[in-house]
Amino acid sequence: MLAPTITTSRALAFKLSMPSLVLSTKTHMDSTPRNLLMSSVSLSSPREVLVEDTGDGFVSLQEWQGWGSVSPVPATVKQIVEDMKGLERKTDAQMSFGGIGGKLQGAFKVQEDKKHRATYEALGNSEKKLQFFSARQIACRLLGSRGYLCQKCWLAMEDCMCSKLKPCTLWHGVHFWLYMHPKDFLRQNNTGKLLWQVFGVQSATLCLFGIAEDEKIMWDAFKRAGQSKVWCLYPNKNAVTVSVPDTFSPGSSANLEYTSVMTDGDKTLNFVLLDGTWSNSAAMFNRLKEQAKSVWGDEDIPCISLNMGASAMHKLRPQPSWDRTCTASAAIGLLSELQLLPEFSSYELDEQAEAVEDALVVLLEALTARRLRMGRSITRKARHNRDIC
């Protein structure tokens, strides 16, 4: 995710001595684990996951929500999984996944590429194409991660860190929305997932970009809360960004609304965290503005800037500049800055920020241990300028 302007809020960089990069997880899935065509010794080479047909072979609600979602199984994702299973039976070419991102491999990939490209080109408008693109990305990640990733922490099973995480209750006046690009879904070094692992899915809710069921849940909540209760943590160059004190200090428009938050339990402060690469974030933010215009007749979504230090995740996933950070660090910065304001000082937001910080430490340690075990460097070279966590 992204966070606006940054300098230091917590001693995050000092707590994390050895950043690392790969995640693992170990959770029970409702379907039979897939066969892994590799041993733990071969984890240093591109993995391959063979996807077997288990009978129904589809995505159940239990499995779908086990990955962190609160929505029903998206219809487009369900259809694409069914189509892929049907193609597998028709061509007698077995589905397999491997490499970074769990991409399709082998003879099945050739057949599926032809089919999905033809389907995409036949779609009538850009909205349908976006929904198809997002659903296919997610469907492939779901199938390729079965039996390999832990559903809770999205790390490889042997690296699961779930037992080391400590849950914490987020103050009811704040709600985080993880607006995630499908290419970041089930990504092992994604940090946004830490928020619902720590606070729970009802306080930090996953919303997948281009998935109608997820976006409806998020926007229904925004409609109930009202436009004045929705902010985006995003350094928008095309709009004025405001700091936390300017937004919530006495005399600000948001502060004038603050009393109603305290007296109306249905009203919460909704913060959207864009969770994807920096290059993808612009499209995600534009989609938020388009939806805001259709809902409120005004595409303006206030953007909040943060005053925080560079995250230790820079060593793991290089950022375009030192004034940008990962999703979890952005949430830490927001909670820490709110805590400094008298209006919020009694809600123990600093302790809630520390809980996320501790989870980030656990993640980095898990990624570091994995890379060391695989004989890889525990630092990343800056190969491009697009990644955010």
PDB file of C-alpha atoms in Angstrom, residues 132-373:
ATOM      1  CA  PHE A 132     -12.612 -10.619 -16.098  1.00  0.00           C
ATOM      2  CA  PHE A 133      -8.943  -9.654 -15.723  1.00  0.00           C
ATOM      3  CA  SER A 134      -9.236  -9.394 -11.930  1.00  0.00           C
ATOM      4  CA  ALA A 135     -11.207 -12.616 -11.589  1.00  0.00           C
ATOM      5  CA  ARG A 136      -8.763 -14.611 -13.698  1.00  0.00           C
ATOM      6  CA  GLN A 137      -5.773 -13.316 -11.702  1.00  0.00           C
ATOM      7  CA  ILE A 138      -7.494 -14.339  -8.491  1.00  0.00           C
ATOM      8  CA  ALA A 139      -8.692 -17.705  -9.799  1.00  0.00           C
ATOM      9  CA  CYS A 140      -5.163 -18.681 -10.838  1.00  0.00           C
ATOM     10  CA  ARG A 141      -3.751 -17.594  -7.495  1.00  0.00           C
ATOM     11  CA  LEU A 142      -6.393 -19.570  -5.613  1.00  0.00           C
ATOM     12  CA  LEU A 143      -5.767 -22.760  -7.549  1.00  0.00           C
ATOM     13  CA  GLY A 144      -1.996 -22.376  -7.513  1.00  0.00           C
ATOM     14  CA  SER A 145      -1.867 -21.725  -3.758  1.00  0.00           C
ATOM     15  CA  ARG A 146      -3.964 -24.642  -2.556  1.00  0.00           C
ATOM     16  CA  GLY A 147      -1.850 -26.940  -0.444  1.00  0.00           C
ATOM     17  CA  TYR A 148       1.119 -24.562  -0.680  1.00  0.00           C
ATOM     18  CA  LEU A 149       0.217 -21.355   1.157  1.00  0.00           C
ATOM     19  CA  CYS A 150      -1.305 -20.977   4.598  1.00  0.00           C
ATOM     20  CA  GLN A 151      -4.688 -19.344   4.194  1.00  0.00           C
ATOM     21  CA  LYS A 152      -4.202 -17.052   7.172  1.00  0.00           C
ATOM     22  CA  CYS A 153      -0.748 -15.539   6.627  1.00  0.00           C
ATOM     23  CA  TRP A 154      -0.262 -16.347   2.919  1.00  0.00           C
ATOM     24  CA  LEU A 155       3.159 -17.865   3.593  1.00  0.00           C
ATOM     25  CA  ALA A 156       4.385 -21.258   2.441  1.00  0.00           C
ATOM     26  CA  MET A 157       3.167 -23.846   4.925  1.00  0.00           C
ATOM     27  CA  GLU A 158       6.626 -24.573   6.321  1.00  0.00           C
ATOM     28  CA  ASP A 159       7.118 -20.856   7.083  1.00  0.00           C
ATOM     29  CA  CYS A 160       3.710 -20.208   8.657  1.00  0.00           C
ATOM     30  CA  MET A 161       3.912 -17.422  11.226  1.00  0.00           C
ATOM     31  CA  CYS A 162       0.332 -17.538  12.523  1.00  0.00           C
ATOM     32  CA  SER A 163       1.293 -18.873  15.963  1.00  0.00           C
ATOM     33  CA  LYS A 164       3.536 -15.838  16.533  1.00  0.00           C
ATOM     34  CA  LEU A 165       0.904 -13.194  15.805  1.00  0.00           C
ATOM     35  CA  LYS A 166      -1.014 -11.552  18.624  1.00  0.00           C
ATOM     36  CA  PRO A 167      -4.536 -10.291  17.858  1.00  0.00           C
ATOM     37  CA  CYS A 168      -5.592  -6.852  19.053  1.00  0.00           C
ATOM     38  CA  THR A 169      -8.905  -4.996  19.126  1.00  0.00           C
ATOM     39  CA  LEU A 170      -9.040  -1.914  16.919  1.00  0.00           C
ATOM     40  CA  TRP A 171     -10.974   1.068  18.306  1.00  0.00           C
ATOM     41  CA  HIS A 172     -14.492   0.902  16.878  1.00  0.00           C
ATOM     42  CA  GLY A 173     -14.262   4.456  15.524  1.00  0.00           C
ATOM     43  CA  VAL A 174     -11.714   3.423  12.888  1.00  0.00           C
ATOM     44  CA  HIS A 175     -12.195   1.007  10.004  1.00  0.00           C
ATOM     45  CA  PHE A 176      -9.472   0.065   7.517  1.00  0.00           C
ATOM     46  CA  TRP A 177     -10.318  -0.967   3.962  1.00  0.00           C
ATOM     47  CA  LEU A 178      -7.539  -2.854   2.164  1.00  0.00           C
ATOM     48  CA  TYR A 179      -8.257  -2.022  -1.466  1.00  0.00           C
ATOM     49  CA  MET A 180      -5.993  -4.627  -3.040  1.00  0.00           C
ATOM     50  CA  HIS A 181      -4.922  -5.148  -6.618  1.00  0.00           C
ATOM     51  CA  PRO A 182      -5.485  -8.780  -7.742  1.00  0.00           C
ATOM     52  CA  LYS A 183      -1.767  -9.161  -8.493  1.00  0.00           C
ATOM     53  CA  ASP A 184      -1.071  -8.607  -4.781  1.00  0.00           C
ATOM     54  CA  PHE A 185      -3.663 -11.151  -3.662  1.00  0.00           C
ATOM     55  CA  LEU A 186      -1.898 -14.078  -1.907  1.00  0.00           C
ATOM     56  CA  ARG A 187       1.463 -12.421  -2.444  1.00  0.00           C
ATOM     57  CA  GLN A 188       3.696 -13.731   0.318  1.00  0.00           C
ATOM     58  CA  ASN A 189       5.452 -10.457   1.134  1.00  0.00           C
ATOM     59  CA  ASN A 190       2.253  -8.420   1.104  1.00  0.00           C
ATOM     60  CA  THR A 191       1.878  -6.503   4.381  1.00  0.00           C
ATOM     61  CA  GLY A 192      -1.764  -5.397   4.102  1.00  0.00           C
ATOM     62  CA  LYS A 193      -2.945  -8.847   5.201  1.00  0.00           C
ATOM     63  CA  LEU A 194      -1.369  -8.185   8.615  1.00  0.00           C
ATOM     64  CA  LEU A 195      -4.138  -5.708   9.420  1.00  0.00           C
ATOM     65  CA  TRP A 196      -6.970  -8.229   9.350  1.00  0.00           C
ATOM     66  CA  GLN A 197      -4.747 -10.849  10.940  1.00  0.00           C
ATOM     67  CA  VAL A 198      -4.242  -8.511  13.891  1.00  0.00           C
ATOM     68  CA  PHE A 199      -7.572  -6.641  14.019  1.00  0.00           C
ATOM     69  CA  GLY A 200      -9.944  -9.109  12.342  1.00  0.00           C
ATOM     70  CA  VAL A 201     -11.819  -8.876   9.042  1.00  0.00           C
ATOM     71  CA  GLN A 202     -14.630  -6.785  10.519  1.00  0.00           C
ATOM     72  CA  SER A 203     -12.185  -3.975  11.423  1.00  0.00           C
ATOM     73  CA  ALA A 204      -9.725  -4.317   8.527  1.00  0.00           C
ATOM     74  CA  THR A 205     -11.639  -5.517   5.485  1.00  0.00           C
ATOM     75  CA  LEU A 206     -10.201  -6.828   2.227  1.00  0.00           C
ATOM     76  CA  CYS A 207     -11.692  -5.383  -0.968  1.00  0.00           C
ATOM     77  CA  LEU A 208     -10.295  -6.719  -4.238  1.00  0.00           C
ATOM     78  CA  PHE A 209     -10.008  -4.270  -7.126  1.00  0.00           C
ATOM     79  CA  GLY A 210     -12.391  -5.152  -9.955  1.00  0.00           C
ATOM     80  CA  ILE A 211     -14.364  -7.725  -7.946  1.00  0.00           C
ATOM     81  CA  ALA A 212     -17.985  -6.544  -7.911  1.00  0.00           C
ATOM     82  CA  GLU A 213     -19.002  -8.369  -4.716  1.00  0.00           C
ATOM     83  CA  ASP A 214     -16.102  -6.898  -2.724  1.00  0.00           C
ATOM     84  CA  GLU A 215     -16.494  -3.377  -4.064  1.00  0.00           C
ATOM     85  CA  LYS A 216     -20.223  -3.405  -3.324  1.00  0.00           C
ATOM     86  CA  ILE A 217     -19.582  -4.280   0.334  1.00  0.00           C
ATOM     87  CA  MET A 218     -17.084  -1.426   0.646  1.00  0.00           C
ATOM     88  CA  TRP A 219     -19.228   1.183  -1.068  1.00  0.00           C
ATOM     89  CA  ASP A 220     -22.358   0.172   0.815  1.00  0.00           C
ATOM     90  CA  ALA A 221     -20.412   0.890   4.008  1.00  0.00           C
ATOM     91  CA  PHE A 222     -19.265   4.257   2.620  1.00  0.00           C
ATOM     92  CA  LYS A 223     -22.845   5.194   1.746  1.00  0.00           C
ATOM     93  CA  ARG A 224     -23.962   4.449   5.299  1.00  0.00           C
ATOM     94  CA  ALA A 225     -21.073   6.401   6.793  1.00  0.00           C
ATOM     95  CA  GLY A 226     -21.353   9.396   4.468  1.00  0.00           C
ATOM     96  CA  GLN A 227     -18.768  11.134   2.311  1.00  0.00           C
ATOM     97  CA  SER A 228     -17.341  13.084   5.247  1.00  0.00           C
ATOM     98  CA  LYS A 229     -16.223   9.843   6.931  1.00  0.00           C
ATOM     99  CA  VAL A 230     -14.093   8.452   4.088  1.00  0.00           C
ATOM    100  CA  TRP A 231     -10.401   9.186   3.493  1.00  0.00           C
ATOM    101  CA  CYS A 232      -7.705   7.640   1.337  1.00  0.00           C
ATOM    102  CA  LEU A 233      -4.089   7.258   2.400  1.00  0.00           C
ATOM    103  CA  TYR A 234      -2.536   8.130  -0.918  1.00  0.00           C
ATOM    104  CA  PRO A 235      -0.033  10.793  -2.046  1.00  0.00           C
ATOM    105  CA  ASN A 236      -2.226  12.107  -4.843  1.00  0.00           C
ATOM    106  CA  LYS A 237      -0.218  14.552  -6.961  1.00  0.00           C
ATOM    107  CA  ASN A 238      -3.366  15.865  -8.621  1.00  0.00           C
ATOM    108  CA  ALA A 239      -5.114  16.904  -5.430  1.00  0.00           C
ATOM    109  CA  VAL A 240      -4.318  18.635  -2.186  1.00  0.00           C
ATOM    110  CA  THR A 241      -3.328  16.213   0.549  1.00  0.00           C
ATOM    111  CA  VAL A 242      -3.869  17.152   4.166  1.00  0.00           C
ATOM    112  CA  SER A 243      -2.096  16.000   7.286  1.00  0.00           C
ATOM    113  CA  VAL A 244      -3.740  14.134  10.146  1.00  0.00           C
ATOM    114  CA  PRO A 245      -3.633  17.208  12.472  1.00  0.00           C
ATOM    115  CA  ASP A 246      -5.098  19.449   9.762  1.00  0.00           C
ATOM    116  CA  THR A 247      -7.866  16.920   9.161  1.00  0.00           C
ATOM    117  CA  PHE A 248      -8.873  16.109  12.723  1.00  0.00           C
ATOM    118  CA  SER A 249      -7.666  18.978  14.929  1.00  0.00           C
ATOM    119  CA  PRO A 250     -10.220  21.373  16.520  1.00  0.00           C
ATOM    120  CA  GLY A 251     -11.785  23.648  13.949  1.00  0.00           C
ATOM    121  CA  SER A 252     -11.338  21.313  10.991  1.00  0.00           C
ATOM    122  CA  SER A 253     -14.411  20.150   9.108  1.00  0.00           C
ATOM    123  CA  ALA A 254     -13.712  16.548  10.058  1.00  0.00           C
ATOM    124  CA  ASN A 255     -13.419  17.488  13.704  1.00  0.00           C
ATOM    125  CA  LEU A 256     -16.791  19.211  13.607  1.00  0.00           C
ATOM    126  CA  GLU A 257     -18.185  15.825  12.583  1.00  0.00           C
ATOM    127  CA  TYR A 258     -16.207  14.064  15.281  1.00  0.00           C
ATOM    128  CA  THR A 259     -18.823  14.455  18.005  1.00  0.00           C
ATOM    129  CA  SER A 260     -21.358  12.588  15.917  1.00  0.00           C
ATOM    130  CA  VAL A 261     -18.939   9.687  15.626  1.00  0.00           C
ATOM    131  CA  MET A 262     -18.874   9.436  19.383  1.00  0.00           C
ATOM    132  CA  THR A 263     -22.652   9.497  19.721  1.00  0.00           C
ATOM    133  CA  ASP A 264     -23.637   7.498  16.637  1.00  0.00           C
ATOM    134  CA  GLY A 265     -22.360   3.925  16.770  1.00  0.00           C
ATOM    135  CA  ASP A 266     -23.135   3.419  13.081  1.00  0.00           C
ATOM    136  CA  LYS A 267     -20.619   6.073  12.084  1.00  0.00           C
ATOM    137  CA  THR A 268     -16.934   5.252  11.830  1.00  0.00           C
ATOM    138  CA  LEU A 269     -13.912   6.868  10.224  1.00  0.00           C
ATOM    139  CA  ASN A 270     -13.181   4.842   7.078  1.00  0.00           C
ATOM    140  CA  PHE A 271      -9.595   4.800   5.806  1.00  0.00           C
ATOM    141  CA  VAL A 272      -8.812   3.281   2.406  1.00  0.00           C
ATOM    142  CA  LEU A 273      -5.333   1.813   1.969  1.00  0.00           C
ATOM    143  CA  LEU A 274      -4.391   1.186  -1.662  1.00  0.00           C
ATOM    144  CA  ASP A 275      -2.577  -2.141  -1.684  1.00  0.00           C
ATOM    145  CA  GLY A 276      -0.677  -2.823  -4.895  1.00  0.00           C
ATOM    146  CA  THR A 277       2.308  -1.619  -6.905  1.00  0.00           C
ATOM    147  CA  TRP A 278       2.739   2.112  -7.349  1.00  0.00           C
ATOM    148  CA  SER A 279       2.051   1.778 -11.068  1.00  0.00           C
ATOM    149  CA  ASN A 280      -1.262   0.034 -10.352  1.00  0.00           C
ATOM    150  CA  SER A 281      -2.296   2.425  -7.602  1.00  0.00           C
ATOM    151  CA  ALA A 282      -3.205   5.214 -10.035  1.00  0.00           C
ATOM    152  CA  ALA A 283      -5.837   3.029 -11.720  1.00  0.00           C
ATOM    153  CA  MET A 284      -7.149   1.962  -8.324  1.00  0.00           C
ATOM    154  CA  PHE A 285      -7.445   5.558  -7.128  1.00  0.00           C
ATOM    155  CA  ASN A 286      -9.158   6.612 -10.363  1.00  0.00           C
ATOM    156  CA  ARG A 287     -11.709   3.834  -9.867  1.00  0.00           C
ATOM    157  CA  LEU A 288     -12.411   5.121  -6.367  1.00  0.00           C
ATOM    158  CA  LYS A 289     -13.007   8.600  -7.767  1.00  0.00           C
ATOM    159  CA  GLU A 290     -15.331   7.314 -10.472  1.00  0.00           C
ATOM    160  CA  GLN A 291     -17.388   5.404  -7.936  1.00  0.00           C
ATOM    161  CA  ALA A 292     -17.450   8.393  -5.587  1.00  0.00           C
ATOM    162  CA  LYS A 293     -18.864  10.518  -8.395  1.00  0.00           C
ATOM    163  CA  SER A 294     -21.615   7.994  -9.143  1.00  0.00           C
ATOM    164  CA  VAL A 295     -22.508   7.688  -5.443  1.00  0.00           C
ATOM    165  CA  TRP A 296     -22.126  11.278  -4.243  1.00  0.00           C
ATOM    166  CA  GLY A 297     -21.984  13.305  -7.468  1.00  0.00           C
ATOM    167  CA  ASP A 298     -18.476  14.386  -6.486  1.00  0.00           C
ATOM    168  CA  GLU A 299     -15.319  12.466  -7.301  1.00  0.00           C
ATOM    169  CA  ASP A 300     -13.330  14.122  -4.538  1.00  0.00           C
ATOM    170  CA  ILE A 301     -11.929  11.653  -2.003  1.00  0.00           C
ATOM    171  CA  PRO A 302      -9.815  13.487   0.589  1.00  0.00           C
ATOM    172  CA  CYS A 303      -6.239  12.204   0.684  1.00  0.00           C
ATOM    173  CA  ILE A 304      -4.349  12.172   3.966  1.00  0.00           C
ATOM    174  CA  SER A 305      -0.580  12.550   4.126  1.00  0.00           C
ATOM    175  CA  LEU A 306       1.472  10.989   6.897  1.00  0.00           C
ATOM    176  CA  ASN A 307       4.611  12.117   8.651  1.00  0.00           C
ATOM    177  CA  MET A 308       6.541   8.893   9.147  1.00  0.00           C
ATOM    178  CA  GLY A 309       9.950   7.326   8.732  1.00  0.00           C
ATOM    179  CA  ALA A 310      11.020   4.986   5.974  1.00  0.00           C
ATOM    180  CA  SER A 311       9.858   1.458   6.650  1.00  0.00           C
ATOM    181  CA  ALA A 312      12.301  -1.393   7.083  1.00  0.00           C
ATOM    182  CA  MET A 313      10.375  -2.999   4.215  1.00  0.00           C
ATOM    183  CA  HIS A 314      12.453  -0.785   1.906  1.00  0.00           C
ATOM    184  CA  LYS A 315      15.207  -3.362   2.274  1.00  0.00           C
ATOM    185  CA  LEU A 316      12.788  -6.105   1.339  1.00  0.00           C
ATOM    186  CA  ARG A 317      10.789  -4.462  -1.429  1.00  0.00           C
ATOM    187  CA  PRO A 318      12.479  -1.304  -2.737  1.00  0.00           C
ATOM    188  CA  GLN A 319      10.225   1.714  -3.089  1.00  0.00           C
ATOM    189  CA  PRO A 320      10.374   4.454  -5.751  1.00  0.00           C
ATOM    190  CA  SER A 321      11.564   6.883  -3.082  1.00  0.00           C
ATOM    191  CA  TRP A 322      12.219   7.008   0.654  1.00  0.00           C
ATOM    192  CA  ASP A 323       9.063   9.009   1.266  1.00  0.00           C
ATOM    193  CA  ARG A 324       6.853   6.016   0.442  1.00  0.00           C
ATOM    194  CA  THR A 325       6.108   2.994   2.516  1.00  0.00           C
ATOM    195  CA  CYS A 326       4.220  -0.280   2.774  1.00  0.00           C
ATOM    196  CA  THR A 327       0.589  -0.813   3.697  1.00  0.00           C
ATOM    197  CA  ALA A 328       1.183  -1.970   7.263  1.00  0.00           C
ATOM    198  CA  SER A 329       3.549   0.932   7.977  1.00  0.00           C
ATOM    199  CA  ALA A 330       0.988   3.392   6.624  1.00  0.00           C
ATOM    200  CA  ALA A 331      -1.601   2.036   9.074  1.00  0.00           C
ATOM    201  CA  ILE A 332       0.952   2.265  11.893  1.00  0.00           C
ATOM    202  CA  GLY A 333       1.667   5.890  10.996  1.00  0.00           C
ATOM    203  CA  LEU A 334      -2.001   6.844  10.864  1.00  0.00           C
ATOM    204  CA  LEU A 335      -2.825   5.309  14.253  1.00  0.00           C
ATOM    205  CA  SER A 336       0.274   6.867  15.822  1.00  0.00           C
ATOM    206  CA  GLU A 337      -0.561  10.343  14.551  1.00  0.00           C
ATOM    207  CA  LEU A 338      -4.192  10.087  15.622  1.00  0.00           C
ATOM    208  CA  GLN A 339      -3.042   9.074  19.109  1.00  0.00           C
ATOM    209  CA  LEU A 340      -1.180  12.386  19.456  1.00  0.00           C
ATOM    210  CA  LEU A 341      -4.395  14.369  19.053  1.00  0.00           C
ATOM    211  CA  PRO A 342      -6.344  15.090  22.257  1.00  0.00           C
ATOM    212  CA  GLU A 343      -9.599  13.927  20.679  1.00  0.00           C
ATOM    213  CA  PHE A 344      -8.190  10.418  20.152  1.00  0.00           C
ATOM    214  CA  SER A 345      -5.716  10.075  23.007  1.00  0.00           C
ATOM    215  CA  SER A 346      -7.978   7.923  25.187  1.00  0.00           C
ATOM    216  CA  TYR A 347      -8.461   5.128  22.640  1.00  0.00           C
ATOM    217  CA  GLU A 348      -5.039   3.473  23.010  1.00  0.00           C
ATOM    218  CA  LEU A 349      -4.319   3.805  19.315  1.00  0.00           C
ATOM    219  CA  ASP A 350      -0.599   3.727  20.060  1.00  0.00           C
ATOM    220  CA  GLU A 351      -0.962   0.211  21.452  1.00  0.00           C
ATOM    221  CA  GLN A 352      -2.937  -0.804  18.374  1.00  0.00           C
ATOM    222  CA  ALA A 353      -0.194   0.657  16.154  1.00  0.00           C
ATOM    223  CA  GLU A 354       2.387  -1.292  18.123  1.00  0.00           C
ATOM    224  CA  ALA A 355       0.438  -4.519  17.565  1.00  0.00           C
ATOM    225  CA  VAL A 356       0.714  -4.017  13.779  1.00  0.00           C
ATOM    226  CA  GLU A 357       4.376  -3.112  14.146  1.00  0.00           C
ATOM    227  CA  ASP A 358       5.018  -6.337  16.052  1.00  0.00           C
ATOM    228  CA  ALA A 359       3.234  -8.302  13.314  1.00  0.00           C
ATOM    229  CA  LEU A 360       5.427  -6.641  10.697  1.00  0.00           C
ATOM    230  CA  VAL A 361       8.494  -7.729  12.660  1.00  0.00           C
ATOM    231  CA  VAL A 362       7.194 -11.314  12.662  1.00  0.00           C
ATOM    232  CA  LEU A 363       6.625 -11.182   8.914  1.00  0.00           C
ATOM    233  CA  LEU A 364      10.084  -9.840   8.179  1.00  0.00           C
ATOM    234  CA  GLU A 365      11.685 -12.451  10.399  1.00  0.00           C
ATOM    235  CA  ALA A 366       9.754 -15.218   8.632  1.00  0.00           C
ATOM    236  CA  LEU A 367      10.775 -13.936   5.217  1.00  0.00           C
ATOM    237  CA  THR A 368      14.384 -13.558   6.318  1.00  0.00           C
ATOM    238  CA  ALA A 369      14.550 -17.072   7.759  1.00  0.00           C
ATOM    239  CA  ARG A 370      13.150 -18.512   4.545  1.00  0.00           C
ATOM    240  CA  ARG A 371      15.649 -16.723   2.346  1.00  0.00           C
ATOM    241  CA  LEU A 372      18.558 -17.746   4.551  1.00  0.00           C
ATOM    242  CA  ARG A 373      17.376 -21.359   4.485  1.00  0.00           C
TER     243      ARG A 373
END
